Each structure stands twice: as C-alpha cells, then as structure tokens.
CSV table of C-alpha atoms in Angstrom, one decimal:
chain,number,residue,atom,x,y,z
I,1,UNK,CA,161.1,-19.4,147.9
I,2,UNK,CA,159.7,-20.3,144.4
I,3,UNK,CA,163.0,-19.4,142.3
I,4,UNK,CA,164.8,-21.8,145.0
I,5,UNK,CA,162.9,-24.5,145.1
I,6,UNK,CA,163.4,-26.6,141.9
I,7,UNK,CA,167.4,-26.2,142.6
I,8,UNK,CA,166.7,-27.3,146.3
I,9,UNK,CA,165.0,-29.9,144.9
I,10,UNK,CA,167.7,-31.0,142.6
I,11,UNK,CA,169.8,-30.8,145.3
I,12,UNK,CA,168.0,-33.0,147.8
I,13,UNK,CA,167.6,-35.5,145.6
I,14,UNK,CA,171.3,-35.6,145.1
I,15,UNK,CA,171.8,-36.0,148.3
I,16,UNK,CA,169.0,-38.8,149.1
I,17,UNK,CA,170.9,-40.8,146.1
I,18,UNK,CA,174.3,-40.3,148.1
I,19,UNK,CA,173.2,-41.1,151.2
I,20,UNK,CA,171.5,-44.6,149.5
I,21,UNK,CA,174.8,-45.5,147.6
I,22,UNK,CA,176.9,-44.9,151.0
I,23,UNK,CA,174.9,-47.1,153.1
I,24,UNK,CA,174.7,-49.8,150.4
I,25,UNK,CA,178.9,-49.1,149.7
I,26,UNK,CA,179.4,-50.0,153.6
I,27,UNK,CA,177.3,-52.9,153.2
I,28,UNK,CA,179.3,-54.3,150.4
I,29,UNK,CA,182.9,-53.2,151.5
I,30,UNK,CA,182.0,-55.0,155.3
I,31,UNK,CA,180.9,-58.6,152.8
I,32,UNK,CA,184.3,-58.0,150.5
I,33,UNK,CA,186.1,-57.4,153.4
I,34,UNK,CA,185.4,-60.6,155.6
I,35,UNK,CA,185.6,-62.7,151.8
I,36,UNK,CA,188.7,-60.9,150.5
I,37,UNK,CA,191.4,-62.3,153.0
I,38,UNK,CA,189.4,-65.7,152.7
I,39,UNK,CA,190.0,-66.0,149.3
I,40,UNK,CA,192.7,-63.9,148.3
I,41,UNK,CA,194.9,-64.8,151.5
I,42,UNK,CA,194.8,-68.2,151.8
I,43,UNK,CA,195.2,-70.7,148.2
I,44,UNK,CA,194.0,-73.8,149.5
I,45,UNK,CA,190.6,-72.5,150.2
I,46,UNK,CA,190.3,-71.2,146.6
I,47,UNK,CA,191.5,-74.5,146.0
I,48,UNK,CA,188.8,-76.2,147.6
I,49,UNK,CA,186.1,-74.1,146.4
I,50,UNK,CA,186.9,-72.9,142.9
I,51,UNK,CA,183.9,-71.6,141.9
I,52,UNK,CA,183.2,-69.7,144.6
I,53,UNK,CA,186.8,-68.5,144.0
I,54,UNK,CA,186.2,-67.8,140.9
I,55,UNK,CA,183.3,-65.6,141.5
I,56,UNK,CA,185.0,-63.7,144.2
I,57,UNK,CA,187.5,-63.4,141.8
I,58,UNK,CA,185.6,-60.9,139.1
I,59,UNK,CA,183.7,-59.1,142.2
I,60,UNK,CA,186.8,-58.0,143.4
I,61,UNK,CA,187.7,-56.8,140.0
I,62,UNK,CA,184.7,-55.0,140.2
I,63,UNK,CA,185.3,-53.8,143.6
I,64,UNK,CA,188.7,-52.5,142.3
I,65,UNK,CA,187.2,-50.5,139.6
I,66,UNK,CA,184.4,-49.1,142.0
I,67,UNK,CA,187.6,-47.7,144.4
I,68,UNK,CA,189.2,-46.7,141.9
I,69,UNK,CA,186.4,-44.1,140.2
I,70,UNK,CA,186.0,-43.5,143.6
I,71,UNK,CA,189.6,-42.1,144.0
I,72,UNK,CA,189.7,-40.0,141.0
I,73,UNK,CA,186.6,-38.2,142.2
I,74,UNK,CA,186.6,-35.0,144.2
I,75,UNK,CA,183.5,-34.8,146.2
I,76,UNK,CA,181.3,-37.3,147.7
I,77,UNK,CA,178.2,-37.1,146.5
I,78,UNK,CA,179.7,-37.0,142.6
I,79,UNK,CA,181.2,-39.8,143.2
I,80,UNK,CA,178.3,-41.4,144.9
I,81,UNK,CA,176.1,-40.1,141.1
I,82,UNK,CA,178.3,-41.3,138.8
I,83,UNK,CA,177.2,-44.2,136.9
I,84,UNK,CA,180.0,-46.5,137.8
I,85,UNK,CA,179.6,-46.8,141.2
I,86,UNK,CA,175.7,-46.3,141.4
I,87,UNK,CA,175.0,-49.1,139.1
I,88,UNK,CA,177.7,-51.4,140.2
I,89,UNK,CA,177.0,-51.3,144.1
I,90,UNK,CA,174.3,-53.2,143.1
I,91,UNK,CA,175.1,-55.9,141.2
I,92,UNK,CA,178.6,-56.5,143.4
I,93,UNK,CA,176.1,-56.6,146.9
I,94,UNK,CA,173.9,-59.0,144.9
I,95,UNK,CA,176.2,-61.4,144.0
I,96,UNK,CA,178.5,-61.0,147.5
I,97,UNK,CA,174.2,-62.1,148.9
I,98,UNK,CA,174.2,-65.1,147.4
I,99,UNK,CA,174.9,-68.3,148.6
C-alpha cells in the first residue's frame, strides 16, 4: 500500500479540485445563462441599464475565454486544474453574485 499511497493521494486531490471547479462551473454557466439572452438578446435593456451591461459585457468575455481553454483541453479533470479556469470560476461567480 505504502509505494501507492502518495500517487493515490495526488490523485484524489485532483479529483476533489475537479469535482469543486464543476459544481462551481454549473453554478456560473446557469447565472450567465439566464443574464446572457438578457443582455446580449435584447438592446434596449442594455440600454436602460448600461452599467450593468457593461459589466456583463467583460464577464462574458471572460466566460468566452473559460470555454474556450475548456475546448482545447482533452480530459476533464486537466481542464478543471488548469489555472485559467480554476482561478477564473471564481471571480466570474463573484461578480455574476452581486447585485
């Protein structure tokens, strides 16, 4: 068991990180989701709110960049590690949170 377990371990971890950045990716693509075809769908409501437009606006950049990575990975849980979409889940579910 010994020569196995610091591998396993590795591994686990990996795994545990996945699982958290998948949970929190659902959580931000169901926020993006409901927001995207209010602001990017209909003019006048970016009209009337412009800031909040605005901040949609570089989230969904964001949220492009995130897919994107996310396309040009093979395999889940590398994709799920790598820094761009670990440390921008974040910060996009943040800023989709606030009012």
């Amino acid at each position: 068991v010994e020569p196995f377990r610091e591998n396993a371990t590795k591994q686990l971890n990996s795994l545990s990180s996945a699982a958290d950045v998948l949970e929190l990716w659902v959580k931000v693509q169901k926020i993006w989701t409901s927001l995207e075809s209010v602001f990017t769908g209909h003019s006048d409501i970016a009209k009337e709110l412009p800031r909040e437009a605005k901040r949609f606006a570089k989230i969904d950049k964001d949220w492009i960049k995130v897919m994107a990575r996310a396309r040009e990975t093979l395999g889940v849980v590398a994709c799920c590690n790598a820094d761009l979409v670990a440390n921008t889940l974040p910060v996009l579910f943040a800023e989709l949170e606030k009012r």
